[in-house]
PDB file of C-alpha atoms in Angstrom:
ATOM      1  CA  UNK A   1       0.000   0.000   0.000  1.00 84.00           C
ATOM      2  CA  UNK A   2       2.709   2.378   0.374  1.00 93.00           C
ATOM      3  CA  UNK A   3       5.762   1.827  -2.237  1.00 96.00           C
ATOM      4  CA  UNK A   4       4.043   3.968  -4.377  1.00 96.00           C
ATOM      5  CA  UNK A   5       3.976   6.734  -1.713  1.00 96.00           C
ATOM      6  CA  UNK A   6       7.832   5.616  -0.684  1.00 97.00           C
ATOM      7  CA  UNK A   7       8.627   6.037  -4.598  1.00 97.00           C
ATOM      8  CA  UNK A   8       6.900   9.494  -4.783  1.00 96.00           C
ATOM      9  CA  UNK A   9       9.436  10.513  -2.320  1.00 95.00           C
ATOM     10  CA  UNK A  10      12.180   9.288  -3.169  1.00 95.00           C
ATOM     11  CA  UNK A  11      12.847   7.120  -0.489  1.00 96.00           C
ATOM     12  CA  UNK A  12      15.138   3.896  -0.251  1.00 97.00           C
ATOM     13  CA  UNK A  13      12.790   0.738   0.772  1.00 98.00           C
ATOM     14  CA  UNK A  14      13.491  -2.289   2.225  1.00 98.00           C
ATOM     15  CA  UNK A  15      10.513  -4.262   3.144  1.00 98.00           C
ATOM     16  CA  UNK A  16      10.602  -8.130   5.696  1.00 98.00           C
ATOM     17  CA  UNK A  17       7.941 -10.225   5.001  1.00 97.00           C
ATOM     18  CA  UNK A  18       7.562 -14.139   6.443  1.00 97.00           C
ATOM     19  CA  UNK A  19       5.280 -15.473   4.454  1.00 96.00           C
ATOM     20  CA  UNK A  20       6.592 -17.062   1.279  1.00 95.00           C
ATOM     21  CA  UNK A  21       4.118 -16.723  -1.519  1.00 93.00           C
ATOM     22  CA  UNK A  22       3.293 -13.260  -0.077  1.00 94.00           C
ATOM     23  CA  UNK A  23       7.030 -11.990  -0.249  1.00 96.00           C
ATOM     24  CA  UNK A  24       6.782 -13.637  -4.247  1.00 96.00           C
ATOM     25  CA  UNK A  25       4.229 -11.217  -4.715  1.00 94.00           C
ATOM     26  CA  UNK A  26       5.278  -8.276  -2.887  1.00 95.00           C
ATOM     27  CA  UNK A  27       8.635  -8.752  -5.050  1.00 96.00           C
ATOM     28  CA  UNK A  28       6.852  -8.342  -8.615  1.00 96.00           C
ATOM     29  CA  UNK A  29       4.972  -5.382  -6.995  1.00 95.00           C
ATOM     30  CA  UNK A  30       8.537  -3.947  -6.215  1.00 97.00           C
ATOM     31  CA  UNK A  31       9.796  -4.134 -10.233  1.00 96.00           C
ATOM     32  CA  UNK A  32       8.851  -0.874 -11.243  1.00 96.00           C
ATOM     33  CA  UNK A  33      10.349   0.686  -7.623  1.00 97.00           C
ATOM     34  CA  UNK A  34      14.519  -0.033  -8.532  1.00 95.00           C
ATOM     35  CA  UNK A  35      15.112   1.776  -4.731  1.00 96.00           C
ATOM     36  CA  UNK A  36      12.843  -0.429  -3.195  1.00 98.00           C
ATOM     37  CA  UNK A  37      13.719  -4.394  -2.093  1.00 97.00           C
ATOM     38  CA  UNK A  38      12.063  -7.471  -0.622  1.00 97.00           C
ATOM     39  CA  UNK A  39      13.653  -9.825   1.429  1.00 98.00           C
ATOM     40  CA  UNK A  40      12.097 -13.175   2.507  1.00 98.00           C
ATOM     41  CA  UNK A  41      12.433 -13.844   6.914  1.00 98.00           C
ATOM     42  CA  UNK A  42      10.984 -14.355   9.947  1.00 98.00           C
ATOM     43  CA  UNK A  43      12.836 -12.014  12.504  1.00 98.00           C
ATOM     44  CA  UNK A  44      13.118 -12.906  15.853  1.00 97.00           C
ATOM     45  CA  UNK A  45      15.398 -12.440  18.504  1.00 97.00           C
ATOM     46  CA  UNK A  46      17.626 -14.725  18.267  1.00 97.00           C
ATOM     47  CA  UNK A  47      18.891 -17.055  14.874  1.00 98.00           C
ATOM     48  CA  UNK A  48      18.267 -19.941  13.475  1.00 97.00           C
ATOM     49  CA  UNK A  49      15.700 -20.889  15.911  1.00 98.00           C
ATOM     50  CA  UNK A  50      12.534 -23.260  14.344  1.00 98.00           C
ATOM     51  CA  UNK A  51       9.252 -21.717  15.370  1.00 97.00           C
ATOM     52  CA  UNK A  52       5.291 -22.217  13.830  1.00 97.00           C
ATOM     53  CA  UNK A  53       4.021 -19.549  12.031  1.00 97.00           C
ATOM     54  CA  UNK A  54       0.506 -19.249  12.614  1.00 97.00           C
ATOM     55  CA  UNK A  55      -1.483 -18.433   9.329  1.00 97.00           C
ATOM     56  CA  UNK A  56      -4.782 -16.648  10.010  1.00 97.00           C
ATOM     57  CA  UNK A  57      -8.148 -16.446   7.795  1.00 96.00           C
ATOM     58  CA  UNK A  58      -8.263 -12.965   6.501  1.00 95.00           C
ATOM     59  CA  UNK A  59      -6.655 -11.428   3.779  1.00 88.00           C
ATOM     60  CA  UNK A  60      -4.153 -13.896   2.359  1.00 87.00           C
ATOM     61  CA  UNK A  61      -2.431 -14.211   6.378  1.00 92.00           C
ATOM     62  CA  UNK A  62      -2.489 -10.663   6.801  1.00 93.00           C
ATOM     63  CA  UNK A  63      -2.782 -10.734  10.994  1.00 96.00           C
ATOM     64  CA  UNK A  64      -0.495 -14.172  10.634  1.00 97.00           C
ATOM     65  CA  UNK A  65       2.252 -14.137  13.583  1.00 97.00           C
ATOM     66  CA  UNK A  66       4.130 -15.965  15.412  1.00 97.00           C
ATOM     67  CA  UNK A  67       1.638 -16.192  18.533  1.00 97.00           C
ATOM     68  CA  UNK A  68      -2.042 -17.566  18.246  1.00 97.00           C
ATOM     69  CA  UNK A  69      -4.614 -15.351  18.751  1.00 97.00           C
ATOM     70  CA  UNK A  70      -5.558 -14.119  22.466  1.00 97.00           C
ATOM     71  CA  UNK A  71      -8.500 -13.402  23.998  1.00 95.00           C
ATOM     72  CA  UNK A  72      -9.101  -9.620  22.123  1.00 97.00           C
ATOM     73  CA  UNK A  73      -8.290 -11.294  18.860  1.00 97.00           C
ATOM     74  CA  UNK A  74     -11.439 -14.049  18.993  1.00 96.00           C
ATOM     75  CA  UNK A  75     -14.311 -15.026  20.685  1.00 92.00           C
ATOM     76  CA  UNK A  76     -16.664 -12.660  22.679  1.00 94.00           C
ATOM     77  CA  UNK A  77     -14.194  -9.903  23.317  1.00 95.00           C
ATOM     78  CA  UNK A  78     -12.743  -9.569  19.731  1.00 96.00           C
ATOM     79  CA  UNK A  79     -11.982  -6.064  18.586  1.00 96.00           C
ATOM     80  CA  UNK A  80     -13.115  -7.338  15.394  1.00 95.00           C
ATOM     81  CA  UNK A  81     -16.116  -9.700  16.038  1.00 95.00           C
ATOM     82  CA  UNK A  82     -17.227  -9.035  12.149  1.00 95.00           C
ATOM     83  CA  UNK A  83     -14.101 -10.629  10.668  1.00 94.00           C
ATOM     84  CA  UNK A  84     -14.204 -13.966  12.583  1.00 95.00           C
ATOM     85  CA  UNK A  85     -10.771 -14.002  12.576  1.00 96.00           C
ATOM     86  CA  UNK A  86      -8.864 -17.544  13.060  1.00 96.00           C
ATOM     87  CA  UNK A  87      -5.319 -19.562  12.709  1.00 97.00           C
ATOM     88  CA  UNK A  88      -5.947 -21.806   9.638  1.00 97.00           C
ATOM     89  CA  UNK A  89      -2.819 -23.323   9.585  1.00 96.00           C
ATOM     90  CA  UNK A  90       0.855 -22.725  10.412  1.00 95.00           C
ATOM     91  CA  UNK A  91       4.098 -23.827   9.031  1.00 97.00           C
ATOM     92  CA  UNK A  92       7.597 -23.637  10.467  1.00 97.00           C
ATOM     93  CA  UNK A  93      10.557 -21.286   9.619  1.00 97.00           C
ATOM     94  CA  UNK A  94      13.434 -20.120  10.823  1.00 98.00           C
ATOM     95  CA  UNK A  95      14.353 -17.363  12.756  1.00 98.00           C
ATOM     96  CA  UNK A  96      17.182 -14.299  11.659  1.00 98.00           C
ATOM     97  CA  UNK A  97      17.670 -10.811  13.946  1.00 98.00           C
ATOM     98  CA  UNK A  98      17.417  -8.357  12.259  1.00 98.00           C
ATOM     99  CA  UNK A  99      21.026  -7.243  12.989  1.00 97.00           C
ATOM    100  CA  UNK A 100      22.425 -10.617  11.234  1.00 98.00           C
ATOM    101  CA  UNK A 101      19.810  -9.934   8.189  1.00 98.00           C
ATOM    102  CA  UNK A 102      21.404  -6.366   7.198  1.00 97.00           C
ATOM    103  CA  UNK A 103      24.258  -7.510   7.621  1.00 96.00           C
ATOM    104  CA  UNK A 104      24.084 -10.814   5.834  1.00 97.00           C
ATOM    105  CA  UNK A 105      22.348  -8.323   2.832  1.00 97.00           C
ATOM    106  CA  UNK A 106      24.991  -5.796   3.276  1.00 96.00           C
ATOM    107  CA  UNK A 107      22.345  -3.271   4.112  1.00 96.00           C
ATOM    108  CA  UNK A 108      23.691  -0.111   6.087  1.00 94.00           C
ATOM    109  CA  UNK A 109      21.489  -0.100   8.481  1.00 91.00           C
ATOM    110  CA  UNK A 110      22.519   3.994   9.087  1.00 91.00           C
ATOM    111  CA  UNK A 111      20.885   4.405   5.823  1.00 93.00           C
ATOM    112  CA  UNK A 112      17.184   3.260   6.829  1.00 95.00           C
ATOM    113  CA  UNK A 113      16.385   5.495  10.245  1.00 95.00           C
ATOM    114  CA  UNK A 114      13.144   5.179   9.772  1.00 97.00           C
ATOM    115  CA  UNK A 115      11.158   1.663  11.194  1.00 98.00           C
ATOM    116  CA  UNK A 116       7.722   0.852  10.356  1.00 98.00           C
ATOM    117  CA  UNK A 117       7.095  -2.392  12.613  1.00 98.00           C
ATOM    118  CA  UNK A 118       4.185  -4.542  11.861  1.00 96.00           C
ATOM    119  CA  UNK A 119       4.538  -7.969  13.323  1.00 97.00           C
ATOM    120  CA  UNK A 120       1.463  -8.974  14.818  1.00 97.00           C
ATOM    121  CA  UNK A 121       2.628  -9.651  18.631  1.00 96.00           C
ATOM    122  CA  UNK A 122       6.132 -10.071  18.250  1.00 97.00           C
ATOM    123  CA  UNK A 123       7.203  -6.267  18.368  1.00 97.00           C
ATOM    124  CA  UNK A 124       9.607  -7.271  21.901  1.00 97.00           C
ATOM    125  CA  UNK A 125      11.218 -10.435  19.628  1.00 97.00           C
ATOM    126  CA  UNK A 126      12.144  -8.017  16.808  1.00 98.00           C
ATOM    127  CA  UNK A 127      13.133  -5.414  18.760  1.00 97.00           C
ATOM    128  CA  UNK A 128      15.577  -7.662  21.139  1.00 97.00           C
ATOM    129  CA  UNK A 129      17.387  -8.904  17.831  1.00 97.00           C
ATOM    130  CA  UNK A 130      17.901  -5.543  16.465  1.00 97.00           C
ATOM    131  CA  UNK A 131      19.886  -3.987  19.409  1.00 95.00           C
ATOM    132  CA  UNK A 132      22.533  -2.875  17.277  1.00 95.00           C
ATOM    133  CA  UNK A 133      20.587  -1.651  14.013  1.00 96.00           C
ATOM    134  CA  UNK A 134      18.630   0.120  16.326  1.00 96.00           C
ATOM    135  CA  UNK A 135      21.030   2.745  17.304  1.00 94.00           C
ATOM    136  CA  UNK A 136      20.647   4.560  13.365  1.00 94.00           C
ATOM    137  CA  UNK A 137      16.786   4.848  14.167  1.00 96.00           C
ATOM    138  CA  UNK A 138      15.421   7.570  14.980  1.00 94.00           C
ATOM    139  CA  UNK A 139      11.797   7.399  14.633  1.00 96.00           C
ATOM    140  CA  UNK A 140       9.697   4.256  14.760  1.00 98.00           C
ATOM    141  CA  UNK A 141       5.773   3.637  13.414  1.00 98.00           C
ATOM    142  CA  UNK A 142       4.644   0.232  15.171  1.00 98.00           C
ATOM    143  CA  UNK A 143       1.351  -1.126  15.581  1.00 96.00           C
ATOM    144  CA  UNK A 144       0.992  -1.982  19.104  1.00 92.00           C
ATOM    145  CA  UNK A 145      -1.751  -3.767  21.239  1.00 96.00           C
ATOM    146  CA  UNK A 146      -2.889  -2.500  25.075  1.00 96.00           C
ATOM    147  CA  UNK A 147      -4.458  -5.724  25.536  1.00 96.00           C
ATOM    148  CA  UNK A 148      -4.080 -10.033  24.652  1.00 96.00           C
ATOM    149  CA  UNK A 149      -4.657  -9.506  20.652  1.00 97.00           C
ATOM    150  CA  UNK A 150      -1.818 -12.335  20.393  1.00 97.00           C
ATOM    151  CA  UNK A 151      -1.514 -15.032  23.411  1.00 97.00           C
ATOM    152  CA  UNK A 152       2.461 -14.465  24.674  1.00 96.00           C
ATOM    153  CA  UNK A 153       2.087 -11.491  22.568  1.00 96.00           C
ATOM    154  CA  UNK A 154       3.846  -8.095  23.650  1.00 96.00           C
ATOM    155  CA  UNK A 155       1.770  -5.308  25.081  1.00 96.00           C
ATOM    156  CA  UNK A 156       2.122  -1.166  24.224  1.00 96.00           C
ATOM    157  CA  UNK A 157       3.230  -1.279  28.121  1.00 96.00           C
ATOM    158  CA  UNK A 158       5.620  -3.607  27.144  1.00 96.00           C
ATOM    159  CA  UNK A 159       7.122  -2.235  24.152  1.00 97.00           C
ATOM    160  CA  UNK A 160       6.896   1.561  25.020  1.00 96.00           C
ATOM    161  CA  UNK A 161       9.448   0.659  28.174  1.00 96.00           C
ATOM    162  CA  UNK A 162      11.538  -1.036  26.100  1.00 96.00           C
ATOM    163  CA  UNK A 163      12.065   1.709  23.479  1.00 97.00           C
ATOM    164  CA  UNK A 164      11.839   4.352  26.172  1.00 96.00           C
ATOM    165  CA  UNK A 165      15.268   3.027  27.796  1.00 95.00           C
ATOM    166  CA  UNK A 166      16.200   2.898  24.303  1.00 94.00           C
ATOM    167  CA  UNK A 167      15.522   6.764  24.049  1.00 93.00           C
ATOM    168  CA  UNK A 168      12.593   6.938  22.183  1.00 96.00           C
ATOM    169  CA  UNK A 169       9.369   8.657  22.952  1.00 95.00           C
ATOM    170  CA  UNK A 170       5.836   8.260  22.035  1.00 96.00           C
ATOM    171  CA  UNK A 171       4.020  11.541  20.444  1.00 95.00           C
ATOM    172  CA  UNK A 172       0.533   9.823  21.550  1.00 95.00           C
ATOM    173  CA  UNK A 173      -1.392   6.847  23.032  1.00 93.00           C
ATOM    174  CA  UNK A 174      -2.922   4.007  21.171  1.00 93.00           C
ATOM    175  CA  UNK A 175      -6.624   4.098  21.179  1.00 91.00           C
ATOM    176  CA  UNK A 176      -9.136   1.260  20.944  1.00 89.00           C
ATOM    177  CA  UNK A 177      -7.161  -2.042  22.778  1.00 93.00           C
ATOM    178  CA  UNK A 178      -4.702  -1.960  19.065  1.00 94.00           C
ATOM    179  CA  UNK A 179      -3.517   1.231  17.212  1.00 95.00           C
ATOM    180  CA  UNK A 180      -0.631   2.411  15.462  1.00 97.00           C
ATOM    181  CA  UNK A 181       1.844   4.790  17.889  1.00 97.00           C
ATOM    182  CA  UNK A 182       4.779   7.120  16.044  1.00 97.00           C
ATOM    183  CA  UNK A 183       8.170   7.045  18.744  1.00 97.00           C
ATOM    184  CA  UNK A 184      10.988   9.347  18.105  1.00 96.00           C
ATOM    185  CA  UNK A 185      14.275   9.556  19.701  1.00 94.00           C
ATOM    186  CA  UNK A 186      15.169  11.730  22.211  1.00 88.00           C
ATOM    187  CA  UNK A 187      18.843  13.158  21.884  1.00 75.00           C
ATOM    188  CA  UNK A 188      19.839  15.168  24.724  1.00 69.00           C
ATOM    189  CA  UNK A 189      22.363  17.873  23.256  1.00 67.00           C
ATOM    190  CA  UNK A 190      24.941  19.136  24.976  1.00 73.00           C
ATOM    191  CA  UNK A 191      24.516  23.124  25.594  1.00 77.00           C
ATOM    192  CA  UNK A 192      27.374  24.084  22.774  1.00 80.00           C
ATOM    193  CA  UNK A 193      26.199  21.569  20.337  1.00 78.00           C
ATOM    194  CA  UNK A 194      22.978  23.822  20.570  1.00 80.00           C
ATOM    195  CA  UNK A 195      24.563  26.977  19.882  1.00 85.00           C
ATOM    196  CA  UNK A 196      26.832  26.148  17.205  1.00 85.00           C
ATOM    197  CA  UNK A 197      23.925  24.769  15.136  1.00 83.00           C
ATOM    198  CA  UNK A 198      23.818  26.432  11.766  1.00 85.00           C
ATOM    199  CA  UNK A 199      20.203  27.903  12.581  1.00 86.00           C
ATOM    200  CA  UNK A 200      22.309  29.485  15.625  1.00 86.00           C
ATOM    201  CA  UNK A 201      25.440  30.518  13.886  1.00 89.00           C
ATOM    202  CA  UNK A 202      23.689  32.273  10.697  1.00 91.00           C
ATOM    203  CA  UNK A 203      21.322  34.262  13.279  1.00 90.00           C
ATOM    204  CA  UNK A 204      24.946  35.042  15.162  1.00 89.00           C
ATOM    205  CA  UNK A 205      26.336  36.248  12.116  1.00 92.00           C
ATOM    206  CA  UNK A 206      22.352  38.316  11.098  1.00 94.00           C
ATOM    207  CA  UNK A 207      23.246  39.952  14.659  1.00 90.00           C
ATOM    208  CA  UNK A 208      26.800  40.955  14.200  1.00 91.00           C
ATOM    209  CA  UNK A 209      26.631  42.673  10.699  1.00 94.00           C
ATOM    210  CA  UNK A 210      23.298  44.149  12.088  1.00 95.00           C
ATOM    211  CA  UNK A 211      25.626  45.084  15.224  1.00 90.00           C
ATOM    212  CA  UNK A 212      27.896  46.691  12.505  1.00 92.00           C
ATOM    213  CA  UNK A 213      25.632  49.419  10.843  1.00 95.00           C
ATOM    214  CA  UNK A 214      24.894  50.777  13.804  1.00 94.00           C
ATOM    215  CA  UNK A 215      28.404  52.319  14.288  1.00 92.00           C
ATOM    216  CA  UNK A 216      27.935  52.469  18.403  1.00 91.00           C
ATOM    217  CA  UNK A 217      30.979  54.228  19.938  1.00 91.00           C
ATOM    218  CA  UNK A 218      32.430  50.626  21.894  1.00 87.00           C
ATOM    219  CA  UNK A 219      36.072  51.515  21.765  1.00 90.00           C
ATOM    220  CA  UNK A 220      37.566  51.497  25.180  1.00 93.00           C
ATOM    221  CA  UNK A 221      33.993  50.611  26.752  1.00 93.00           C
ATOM    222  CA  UNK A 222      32.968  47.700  28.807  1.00 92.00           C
ATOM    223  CA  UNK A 223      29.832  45.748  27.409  1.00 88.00           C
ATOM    224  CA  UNK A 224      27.062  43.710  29.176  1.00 91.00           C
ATOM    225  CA  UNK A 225      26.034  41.251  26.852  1.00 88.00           C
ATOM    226  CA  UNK A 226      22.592  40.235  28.886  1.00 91.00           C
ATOM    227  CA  UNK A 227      21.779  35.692  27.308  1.00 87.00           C
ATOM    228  CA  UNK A 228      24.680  35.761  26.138  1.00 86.00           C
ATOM    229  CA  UNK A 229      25.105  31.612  25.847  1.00 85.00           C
ATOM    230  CA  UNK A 230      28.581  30.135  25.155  1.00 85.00           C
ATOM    231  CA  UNK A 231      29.920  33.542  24.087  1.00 85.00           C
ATOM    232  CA  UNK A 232      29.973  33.577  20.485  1.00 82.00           C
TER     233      UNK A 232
END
């Protein structure tokens, strides 16, 4: 739905899908996009670990995961009692972090600092096995659940702590038990990194040749300089 948005733009694409014959079609999508590339794996947090895949009823597999569904995601309490939703099947694959897949692809990982994480439950796995292709991101979509959509599936509460010690911060809540929540990362800057920003150091320089026309008589005079920063 979105590599025609991503091309648009411009942007550099590489999409992780699990299921076979949906990565086989997501691939011919991708021929027309030459910045854009599929690769076919499960990521998990660790590698080369068997798991089931659990294949659900709607959509080709679109809510398949790596968890059954919970007690929000069927039955009485469903958030989405009209789709009936189910696990049809499952096969088994293999896991791959997502720090040994970029690397394995020779992906820079620096280049792609934007995440968009959609992995039905597993959010925590993912994230654990991407501690070191995590440190280029700086802003993170991920669709997130507040309550059991997956049984042994992660929670918001969950994965909001995780990426909060990781420096990231959400810019709003989910709503409705399963939403998608926007983090960005919070760099602290050190007080001269601040003012010798190039926003900071054209103003500086706006100031000074404004400073100039005014001819005041400063020669042999003492100045108080009142927020005067680093001294620039």
């Amino acid at each position: 739905q979105e590599a025609e948005i991503y091309d648009r733009e411009g942007k550099a694409v590489v999409w992780v899908e699990a299921l076979p014959h949906i990565h086989s079609r997501l691939q011919q999508r991708l021929v027309r996009f030459p910045r854009q590339r599929a690769i076919s794996a499960l990521l998990g947090a660790r590698d080369n670990e068997p798991r089931a895949f659990h294949i659900s009823n709607n959509g080709e597999g679109v809510s398949s995961s790596l968890f059954p569904f919970g007690e929000f995601g069927v039955g009485g309490k469903s958030l989405w009692p009209s789709l009936n939703l189910n696990m049809v099947a499952q096969i088994t694959l293999s896991t791959v972090t997502l720090d040994t897949l970029l690397q394995k692809s020779h992906i820079e990982c620096e280049a792609f600092d934007f995440w968009v994480v959609d992995v039905q439950g597993a959010e925590l796995e993912v994230l654990a096995g991407a501690s070191r292709s995590l440190e280029y991101c700086n802003a993170i979509y991920i669709e997130a659940s507040t309550v059991e959509v997956y049984k042994g599936g992660a929670t918001w509460q969950e994965v909001s702590r995780h990426l909060e010690a990781a420096g990231f911060k959400a810019l709003w809540a989910p709503e409705g038990g399963h939403d998608d929540v926007l983090l960005v990362r919070q760099r602290v800057l050190q007080p001269v990194e601040v003012f010798h920003a190039q926003n900071y150091l054209r103003h500086n320089q706006r100031r000074l040749e404004h400073l100039a026309t005014l001819d005041l008589p400063l020669h042999g005079r003492s100045v108080l300089e009142v927020g005067a920063g680093v001294g620039d």
